[in-house]
């Protein structure tokens, strides 16, 4: 079992930098202080996910590459894996629910990936993906429970630190980040060992935050109400990501749907950026005053894939 | 009278690069070809305008700086001048219509500028601004009819060329750009002397395109219907900008309001970027097939300042 660490994040950052330009580091003012915001929504496919996928796939041997990769996701991770696989000439099979939006199925196929459909109500996508990988000898690329994926996502932290230095700022003292399964958050913790890390989740889906307080993994309650943050609806985090964040003394806060919408509108009017609900939670926590800004603060805007009608409704509700 | 040219654009590019990081150069596919899109909507204040303002203001002597600057605009140019003036510690007075949106007045004041109101129906903002500049000995910063402003806007072209080279592409063979008064378009023409330049305007407001075909300046018809492109509603271009584009053999095309809206939706779903109507016209021309893509093509996305309700309506109309 590989142990993810800083040197792996460094390697990932170098490899990702050779594939895509850095995403912009924007700034805004809060309580008289400058806060840095990393616009990962501007990555190809609209989210940070290609970082982990790229690091995982470029770390595969030629023999492994020839057998392809398998991933399960109906969202940003699928697109990230498909994008990386296409660029590297690796066959990718993505296990997606048969009732996924047509645009997402078409988008994944347009990237050259094979889409394997499953019935969301009767079948387990984990089992289907594992069986498929086993049958083909292909490499399974989990969306967060994987050392390379964690290191790859962490490259965003090194990239931001370099950009902050170029702007005359120090390295981040505080990183505020969206958290689903914890791949991005734990990667950032490895990338910036001197920074405090605050993970942000939607209300009722704050299982990482509660796990960190309990000192053991706590699942999302079965009756948790729905959230607009489809990218963050993970019911259970991984030992790997939880362990890294626990070791680092990370803490968690949660934000309401209305705080998330306010942050989306703030990103619209301040940055002219489309940020999806799950991508806006860390910004929401800062704007709502749920995180006290101390020292150099870095906020991750993790993705921008949102349905146009849903986005229009968010803007309308701000009037 | 200063004659704007390539060396001035080079100086502007160096000066702008020291003030703000490069805006992202994104790509999309069209007819199997990669097209480059320069996201100037991600500049501070949401538009390319700070380039010209910055170059103009940094070119002023200490004596001139002490007397301040005056500009007239209710839009992106005002914000660009106010932003540059604040950063340089120069007093700025911005002449704005008394019925301008409260958010724009507040935004300009928040940048530390003095707002001078005028009655849109009874007074000429040009005369008010000129009188004010005369009275104070201040420097007038026109929004396009100025050699420094033209050179400054052109810095976007040099910056994009450098980014294209870093991506392994050649310099642009074709530049497709929004055009109001022609400051940006003529600056790009100076920056990239080997590129074909196509200026894009909204239907009925295509005075630069018609002027280029007529070989002399033609004004917008008095009964031209309104357009959503508030940033491009210039009734008459300048001898300076027209002359540069005419010399270079630039051509023009115009796009419909519905083509512009489609381009705004394309930028939303493909780039997760908010682009305002006037900022989307060049993209609209490429997507509508009104410009044939030859060689390395660069499209400018010039700004992203749009009212949230108007933007929501554009997204809704795409369903």
XYZ file of C-alpha atoms in Angstrom:
638
model
C 0.000 0.000 0.000
C 1.400 3.385 -1.020
C 1.585 6.047 1.671
C 0.737 9.434 0.173
C 2.997 12.290 1.187
C 4.553 15.630 0.354
C 7.045 14.261 -2.173
C 4.201 12.610 -4.075
C 2.315 15.903 -4.106
C 5.441 17.607 -5.453
C 5.731 15.031 -8.224
C 2.038 15.438 -9.013
C 2.374 19.222 -9.165
C 5.224 18.940 -11.659
C 3.329 16.490 -13.814
C 0.067 18.458 -13.730
C 1.947 21.684 -14.547
C 3.263 20.061 -17.716
C -0.289 19.166 -18.769
C -2.377 22.247 -17.935
C -1.598 25.881 -17.089
C -2.127 26.995 -13.473
C -5.665 28.043 -12.631
C -6.042 31.709 -11.679
C -5.555 32.779 -8.091
C -8.044 35.573 -7.487
C -8.365 37.845 -4.485
C -11.148 39.499 -2.538
C -11.342 41.583 0.610
C -12.955 40.388 3.840
C -12.830 42.353 7.105
C -10.075 44.483 5.597
C -7.939 41.454 4.735
C -7.053 40.056 1.340
C -8.240 36.481 0.844
C -6.943 34.292 -1.999
C -9.360 32.194 -4.043
C -8.146 29.390 -6.311
C -10.421 29.038 -9.332
C -10.304 25.297 -9.992
C -13.594 25.675 -11.844
C -11.453 26.869 -14.758
C -9.706 23.519 -15.193
C -10.613 21.571 -18.316
C -13.902 19.766 -17.501
C -14.687 22.461 -14.936
C -13.243 21.000 -11.728
C -10.032 20.097 -9.893
C -10.611 16.369 -10.479
C -8.214 15.994 -13.400
C -5.326 16.594 -10.976
C -5.822 13.300 -9.143
C -6.717 11.427 -12.309
C -3.666 12.746 -14.125
C -1.261 11.839 -11.313
C -2.800 8.368 -10.965
C -2.724 7.611 -14.693
C 0.759 9.021 -15.325
C 2.026 6.854 -12.431
C 0.850 3.673 -14.191
C 3.342 1.397 -15.957
C 3.082 0.739 -19.700
C 1.696 -2.733 -18.977
C -0.973 -1.255 -16.707
C -1.794 1.497 -19.188
C -2.395 -1.076 -21.926
C -5.121 -2.675 -19.812
C -7.009 0.553 -19.249
C -8.741 2.186 -16.298
C -12.176 1.921 -14.710
C -13.912 4.578 -12.649
C -17.372 5.017 -11.209
C -18.885 8.470 -10.957
C -21.671 10.446 -12.498
C -19.913 13.724 -11.998
C -16.673 15.630 -12.058
C -14.425 12.639 -11.267
C -15.684 10.727 -14.329
C -14.876 13.680 -16.540
C -11.449 14.076 -14.966
C -10.535 10.425 -15.525
C -11.901 10.448 -19.077
C -9.963 13.631 -19.876
C -6.687 12.249 -18.510
C -7.190 8.872 -20.212
C -7.844 10.529 -23.566
C -4.728 12.692 -23.308
C -2.620 9.653 -22.413
C -4.182 7.253 -24.924
C -5.478 4.948 -22.195
C -8.824 3.159 -22.575
C -11.296 4.298 -19.911
C -14.553 2.685 -18.826
C -16.807 4.832 -16.654
C -19.603 3.204 -14.671
C -22.538 5.638 -14.628
C -26.184 5.345 -13.544
C -28.584 4.698 -16.440
C -30.660 7.697 -15.355
C -27.706 10.134 -15.398
C -28.394 13.359 -17.342
C -28.058 12.777 -21.090
C -25.582 15.649 -21.298
C -23.251 13.949 -18.810
C -23.416 10.600 -20.626
C -22.786 12.297 -23.963
C -20.004 14.411 -22.486
C -18.220 11.364 -21.111
C -18.579 9.512 -24.427
C -17.364 12.584 -26.322
C -14.129 12.292 -24.359
C -13.710 8.835 -25.870
C -14.626 6.896 -22.742
C -16.755 3.753 -22.732
C -19.845 4.324 -20.596
C -21.061 1.299 -18.633
C -24.603 1.861 -17.398
C -26.053 0.420 -14.191
C -29.392 0.577 -12.430
C -29.037 3.011 -9.544
C -31.778 1.239 -7.562
C -30.767 -2.383 -7.893
C -27.026 -2.531 -8.442
C -23.885 -1.413 -6.665
C -21.627 0.688 -8.861
C -18.639 -0.162 -6.664
C -19.148 -3.879 -7.315
C -19.744 -3.404 -11.028
C -16.603 -1.303 -11.370
C -14.524 -3.729 -9.306
C -15.774 -6.705 -11.331
C -15.070 -4.893 -14.598
C -11.546 -3.960 -13.486
C -10.914 -7.537 -12.328
C -12.190 -9.017 -15.591
C -10.035 -6.726 -17.738
C -7.026 -6.461 -15.497
C -7.723 -2.723 -15.609
C -6.772 -0.239 -12.901
C -9.587 1.062 -10.726
C -9.385 4.834 -10.143
C -11.418 5.709 -7.037
C -12.637 9.262 -6.667
C -10.917 9.857 -3.314
C -9.840 6.651 -1.567
C -6.514 6.370 -3.377
C -3.018 7.627 -2.483
C -2.239 8.958 -5.984
C -5.599 10.677 -6.260
C -5.039 12.367 -2.897
C -1.541 13.515 -3.904
C -2.797 14.726 -7.262
C -5.573 16.842 -5.758
C -2.977 18.273 -3.350
C -1.094 19.767 -6.273
C -3.634 22.610 -6.177
C -2.134 23.629 -2.834
C 1.451 23.754 -4.090
C 0.353 25.661 -7.181
C -1.503 28.198 -5.044
C 1.483 28.588 -2.692
C 3.731 29.395 -5.654
C 1.210 31.934 -6.945
C 0.853 33.538 -3.508
C 4.638 33.886 -3.276
C 4.671 35.554 -6.706
C 2.149 38.077 -5.353
C 4.412 38.830 -2.404
C 2.357 36.863 0.092
C 3.606 34.074 2.331
C 2.482 30.461 2.035
C -1.086 29.825 3.244
C -1.597 29.868 7.015
C -5.191 28.721 6.600
C -6.796 26.651 3.838
C -10.577 26.515 3.580
C -11.763 23.804 1.215
C -14.888 21.984 0.063
C -15.004 18.368 1.246
C -16.885 15.384 -0.156
C -14.858 12.214 0.366
C -11.866 14.250 1.470
C -9.502 13.642 -1.444
C -8.923 17.321 -2.108
C -8.845 18.313 1.572
C -6.331 15.620 2.566
C -4.194 16.381 -0.487
C -4.078 20.056 0.478
C -3.111 19.061 4.027
C -0.149 17.103 2.652
C 0.797 19.914 0.264
C 0.852 22.640 2.912
C 2.086 21.052 6.156
C 2.181 24.363 8.039
C -1.340 25.485 7.207
C -4.444 25.021 9.332
C -7.054 23.137 7.293
C -10.789 23.736 7.601
C -13.057 21.422 5.607
C -16.465 22.735 4.617
C -19.540 20.623 3.895
C -23.252 21.318 3.425
C -25.416 21.169 6.540
C -26.466 17.556 7.325
C -23.733 16.228 5.001
C -20.904 17.279 7.309
C -19.730 13.752 8.013
C -16.028 14.642 7.715
C -16.415 17.513 10.166
C -18.293 15.320 12.618
C -15.816 12.469 12.145
C -12.946 14.830 12.986
C -14.742 15.933 16.152
C -15.623 12.346 17.130
C -12.159 10.999 16.377
C -13.681 8.221 14.273
C -15.568 7.983 11.020
C -19.239 8.952 11.320
C -21.572 8.416 8.355
C -24.164 10.801 7.002
C -27.564 10.107 8.576
C -29.867 8.031 6.335
C -32.534 10.729 6.526
C -30.236 13.650 5.606
C -32.228 16.102 3.479
C -31.069 16.648 -0.106
C -28.491 19.333 -0.897
C -27.748 21.188 -4.119
C -24.124 20.084 -3.662
C -24.305 16.888 -5.718
C -20.489 16.807 -5.797
C -20.334 16.578 -1.997
C -23.011 13.940 -1.305
C -20.592 11.322 0.016
C -22.126 9.200 2.760
C -18.871 7.887 4.200
C -15.313 9.171 3.961
C -12.279 6.881 3.653
C -9.850 5.762 6.350
C -7.115 7.245 4.159
C -8.517 10.768 3.831
C -9.934 10.868 7.364
C -6.615 9.669 8.798
C -4.583 12.380 7.087
C -6.959 15.140 8.194
C -7.236 13.738 11.753
C -3.432 13.606 12.059
C -3.238 17.209 10.945
C -5.813 18.435 13.430
C -8.114 19.638 10.674
C -11.503 20.986 11.706
C -14.820 21.232 9.900
C -17.727 23.617 9.555
C -20.990 23.289 7.661
C -22.975 25.818 5.640
C -26.641 26.176 4.750
C -28.105 26.006 1.248
C -28.849 29.716 1.393
C -25.290 30.561 2.463
C -24.072 28.488 -0.502
C -26.339 30.375 -2.904
C -25.090 33.719 -1.576
C -21.525 32.592 -2.226
C -22.443 31.562 -5.787
C -23.869 35.032 -6.391
C -20.792 36.635 -4.842
C -18.573 34.658 -7.267
C -20.810 35.775 -10.146
C -20.650 39.476 -9.344
C -17.107 39.666 -7.971
C -15.223 37.224 -10.182
C -17.576 36.687 -13.150
C -17.148 32.985 -12.407
C -19.747 30.238 -12.499
C -19.236 28.148 -9.355
C -21.371 25.080 -8.663
C -22.976 24.659 -5.217
C -20.423 22.116 -3.996
C -17.611 24.310 -5.337
C -18.857 27.328 -3.391
C -19.094 25.911 0.148
C -15.652 27.059 1.306
C -16.296 30.575 0.003
C -19.698 30.432 1.732
C -18.076 29.576 5.060
C -15.731 32.565 4.804
C -18.442 34.990 3.674
C -20.803 33.810 6.433
C -18.102 34.375 9.030
C -18.012 30.697 10.009
C -14.241 30.611 9.606
C -12.106 33.306 11.179
C -9.531 34.557 8.736
C -6.077 34.500 10.252
C -2.896 35.145 8.335
C -2.750 34.273 4.652
C -6.015 32.547 3.813
C -6.594 30.354 0.766
C -10.117 29.390 -0.297
C -10.674 26.704 -2.930
C -13.401 27.207 -5.544
C -13.415 23.574 -6.576
C -15.776 23.338 -9.542
C -18.250 25.056 -11.835
C -20.456 22.354 -13.363
C -24.004 23.410 -12.661
C -27.202 23.047 -14.656
C -28.071 26.382 -16.348
C -31.673 26.392 -15.085
C -30.532 25.705 -11.523
C -27.942 28.456 -11.803
C -30.463 30.923 -13.217
C -32.746 30.151 -10.272
C -29.936 30.898 -7.813
C -29.330 34.284 -9.453
C -33.069 35.034 -9.468
C -33.413 34.259 -5.767
C -30.794 36.914 -5.016
C -32.946 39.770 -6.278
C 0.367 63.831 -31.113
C 1.691 60.419 -30.169
C 1.580 57.740 -32.833
C 0.668 54.408 -31.263
C 2.730 51.440 -32.390
C 4.190 48.044 -31.627
C 6.887 49.297 -29.279
C 4.267 51.103 -27.222
C 2.222 47.897 -27.032
C 5.344 46.046 -25.869
C 5.957 48.628 -23.147
C 2.304 48.398 -22.112
C 2.473 44.592 -21.952
C 5.499 44.762 -19.665
C 3.858 47.322 -17.413
C 0.516 45.485 -17.254
C 2.294 42.182 -16.533
C 3.904 43.765 -13.476
C 0.481 44.820 -12.198
C -1.797 41.851 -12.877
C -1.239 38.169 -13.735
C -2.048 37.061 -17.298
C -5.694 36.181 -17.892
C -6.280 32.518 -18.781
C -6.077 31.417 -22.392
C -8.731 28.737 -22.809
C -9.358 26.472 -25.790
C -12.345 24.948 -27.526
C -12.836 22.850 -30.639
C -14.605 24.101 -33.764
C -14.796 22.121 -36.994
C -12.054 19.871 -35.671
C -9.738 22.803 -34.985
C -8.539 24.176 -31.672
C -9.534 27.810 -31.106
C -7.947 29.938 -28.374
C -10.127 32.155 -26.194
C -8.646 34.911 -24.035
C -10.681 35.371 -20.862
C -10.364 39.112 -20.234
C -13.546 38.877 -18.158
C -11.253 37.615 -15.389
C -9.327 40.880 -15.099
C -9.942 42.886 -11.929
C -13.193 44.825 -12.546
C -14.261 42.140 -15.029
C -12.993 43.543 -18.330
C -9.877 44.295 -20.396
C -10.238 48.037 -19.799
C -7.650 48.327 -17.042
C -4.956 47.595 -19.645
C -5.415 50.885 -21.474
C -6.027 52.815 -18.275
C -2.916 51.367 -16.654
C -0.679 52.159 -19.629
C -2.074 55.691 -19.897
C -1.719 56.457 -16.194
C 1.733 54.892 -15.782
C 2.892 56.990 -18.761
C 1.995 60.233 -16.972
C 4.695 62.393 -15.386
C 4.714 63.065 -11.645
C 3.453 66.579 -12.303
C 0.577 65.230 -14.383
C -0.212 62.537 -11.815
C -0.508 65.142 -9.067
C -3.291 66.856 -11.037
C -5.368 63.716 -11.428
C -7.374 62.155 -14.241
C -10.887 62.556 -15.600
C -12.875 59.959 -17.521
C -16.446 59.662 -18.720
C -18.116 56.295 -18.854
C -20.875 54.456 -17.092
C -19.296 51.095 -17.674
C -16.135 49.063 -17.819
C -13.833 51.954 -18.774
C -14.803 53.915 -15.663
C -13.982 50.941 -13.469
C -10.691 50.378 -15.278
C -9.581 53.996 -14.824
C -10.704 54.059 -11.192
C -8.857 50.794 -10.501
C -5.619 52.017 -12.082
C -5.863 55.421 -10.369
C -6.369 53.826 -6.967
C -3.380 51.516 -7.420
C -1.202 54.444 -8.481
C -2.483 56.911 -5.887
C -3.841 59.284 -8.556
C -7.075 61.214 -7.960
C -9.765 60.174 -10.447
C -13.016 61.924 -11.338
C -15.496 59.863 -13.334
C -18.353 61.608 -15.157
C -21.391 59.304 -15.002
C -25.083 59.750 -15.842
C -27.243 60.516 -12.810
C -29.528 57.614 -13.722
C -26.701 55.051 -13.834
C -27.407 51.878 -11.831
C -26.785 52.465 -8.121
C -24.430 49.486 -8.039
C -22.207 51.069 -10.687
C -22.109 54.430 -8.905
C -21.329 52.721 -5.590
C -18.735 50.483 -7.236
C -16.912 53.439 -8.736
C -16.974 55.321 -5.424
C -15.780 52.206 -3.586
C -12.671 52.353 -5.755
C -11.996 55.780 -4.320
C -13.018 57.752 -7.394
C -14.985 60.974 -7.304
C -18.249 60.527 -9.216
C -19.459 63.599 -11.130
C -23.101 63.186 -12.138
C -24.682 64.651 -15.262
C -28.132 64.627 -16.805
C -28.061 62.160 -19.692
C -30.832 64.047 -21.517
C -29.676 67.607 -21.234
C -25.901 67.610 -20.968
C -22.935 66.331 -22.933
C -20.626 64.171 -20.868
C -17.770 64.871 -23.261
C -18.084 68.617 -22.618
C -18.441 68.194 -18.860
C -15.396 65.963 -18.695
C -13.341 68.270 -20.910
C -14.324 71.323 -18.834
C -13.475 69.510 -15.617
C -10.092 68.394 -16.934
C -9.363 71.925 -18.167
C -10.362 73.490 -14.856
C -8.160 71.127 -12.816
C -5.331 70.695 -15.239
C -6.175 67.005 -15.048
C -5.524 64.455 -17.781
C -8.537 63.271 -19.758
C -8.521 59.493 -20.309
C -10.812 58.707 -23.269
C -12.201 55.199 -23.526
C -10.738 54.524 -26.979
C -9.633 57.669 -28.833
C -6.187 57.810 -27.244
C -2.819 56.404 -28.350
C -1.857 55.049 -24.905
C -5.271 53.493 -24.382
C -5.012 51.751 -27.776
C -1.526 50.454 -26.979
C -2.600 49.319 -23.536
C -5.558 47.310 -24.839
C -3.214 45.756 -27.403
C -1.188 44.200 -24.596
C -3.860 41.464 -24.504
C -2.639 40.377 -27.937
C 1.020 40.103 -26.916
C 0.059 38.262 -23.748
C -2.060 35.787 -25.738
C 0.751 35.268 -28.281
C 3.150 34.375 -25.472
C 0.614 31.955 -24.004
C -0.042 30.354 -27.403
C 3.700 29.834 -27.873
C 3.883 28.175 -24.438
C 1.175 25.769 -25.603
C 3.210 24.908 -28.694
C 1.059 26.957 -31.076
C 2.307 29.664 -33.389
C 1.349 33.333 -33.064
C -2.261 34.107 -34.011
C -3.044 34.076 -37.743
C -6.547 35.381 -37.100
C -7.856 37.542 -34.258
C -11.609 37.851 -33.746
C -12.502 40.619 -31.323
C -15.456 42.575 -29.986
C -15.503 46.187 -31.182
C -17.135 49.263 -29.671
C -15.019 52.332 -30.374
C -12.208 50.163 -31.660
C -9.615 50.673 -28.925
C -9.170 46.972 -28.251
C -9.375 45.963 -31.928
C -6.827 48.527 -33.102
C -4.516 47.697 -30.201
C -4.622 44.021 -31.137
C -3.864 44.950 -34.757
C -0.725 46.789 -33.599
C 0.250 43.945 -31.257
C -0.001 41.203 -33.887
C 1.088 42.719 -37.208
C 0.905 39.389 -39.064
C -2.603 38.431 -37.987
C -5.824 39.025 -39.901
C -8.194 41.041 -37.714
C -11.961 40.607 -37.769
C -13.976 43.026 -35.639
C -17.371 41.890 -34.413
C -20.291 44.133 -33.512
C -23.991 43.623 -32.766
C -26.361 43.864 -35.745
C -27.307 47.517 -36.489
C -24.355 48.724 -34.350
C -21.742 47.527 -36.831
C -20.461 50.981 -37.656
C -16.798 49.947 -37.592
C -17.469 47.065 -39.992
C -19.404 49.327 -42.341
C -16.799 52.060 -42.055
C -14.095 49.579 -43.051
C -16.137 48.531 -46.088
C -16.921 52.146 -47.035
C -13.354 53.341 -46.517
C -14.618 56.171 -44.352
C -16.265 56.541 -40.985
C -19.978 55.734 -41.021
C -22.077 56.406 -37.929
C -24.686 54.149 -36.354
C -28.158 54.982 -37.700
C -30.194 57.166 -35.316
C -32.982 54.585 -35.311
C -30.760 51.575 -34.529
C -32.710 49.221 -32.236
C -31.325 48.641 -28.757
C -28.839 45.845 -28.133
C -27.972 43.971 -24.948
C -24.340 44.915 -25.660
C -24.231 48.108 -23.603
C -20.422 48.043 -23.776
C -20.510 48.258 -27.594
C -23.095 51.002 -28.138
C -20.658 53.498 -29.643
C -22.277 55.683 -32.296
C -19.067 56.836 -33.960
C -15.581 55.376 -33.945
C -12.429 57.522 -33.869
C -10.141 58.517 -36.732
C -7.337 56.924 -34.728
C -8.868 53.476 -34.266
C -10.522 53.422 -37.689
C -7.265 54.454 -39.354
C -5.242 51.663 -37.764
C -7.801 49.012 -38.673
C -8.253 50.391 -42.224
C -4.472 50.346 -42.795
C -4.355 46.764 -41.645
C -7.149 45.617 -43.965
C -9.322 44.564 -41.040
C -12.829 43.366 -41.839
C -16.035 43.279 -39.813
C -19.019 41.037 -39.255
C -22.108 41.519 -37.151
C -24.063 39.100 -34.987
C -27.686 38.917 -33.844
C -28.878 39.168 -30.254
C -29.806 35.490 -30.318
C -26.364 34.493 -31.611
C -24.852 36.515 -28.758
C -27.043 34.745 -26.201
C -26.038 31.345 -27.581
C -22.394 32.307 -27.178
C -23.014 33.407 -23.580
C -24.556 29.998 -22.879
C -21.658 28.258 -24.604
C -19.191 30.134 -22.348
C -21.273 29.123 -19.325
C -21.335 25.407 -20.118
C -17.904 25.074 -21.724
C -15.758 27.440 -19.667
C -17.898 28.065 -16.543
C -17.347 31.750 -17.326
C -19.810 34.608 -17.050
C -19.418 36.662 -20.238
C -21.457 39.820 -20.807
C -23.287 40.301 -24.141
C -20.700 42.711 -25.552
C -17.910 40.430 -24.402
C -19.418 37.454 -26.231
C -19.839 38.867 -29.753
C -16.534 37.550 -31.133
C -17.249 34.081 -29.781
C -20.748 34.364 -31.270
C -19.322 35.124 -34.711
C -17.085 32.039 -34.591
C -19.830 29.746 -33.257
C -22.321 31.017 -35.856
C -19.834 30.316 -38.634
C -19.622 33.981 -39.636
C -15.841 33.893 -39.489
C -13.951 31.077 -41.165
C -11.272 29.730 -38.904
C -7.926 29.633 -40.645
C -4.662 28.838 -38.919
C -4.226 29.736 -35.274
C -7.346 31.621 -34.236
C -7.617 33.850 -31.170
C -11.002 34.970 -29.885
C -11.271 37.692 -27.244
C -13.839 37.335 -24.446
C -13.609 40.962 -23.441
C -15.748 41.311 -20.320
C -18.143 39.709 -17.875
C -20.112 42.498 -16.208
C -23.750 41.618 -16.641
C -26.784 42.121 -14.447
C -27.678 38.835 -12.667
C -31.350 38.977 -13.679
C -30.435 39.619 -17.325
C -27.954 36.751 -17.222
C -30.475 34.393 -15.611
C -32.923 35.252 -18.394
C -30.323 34.389 -21.055
C -29.740 30.991 -19.430
C -33.495 30.402 -19.159
C -34.066 31.167 -22.839
C -31.644 28.386 -23.749
C -33.790 25.626 -22.304
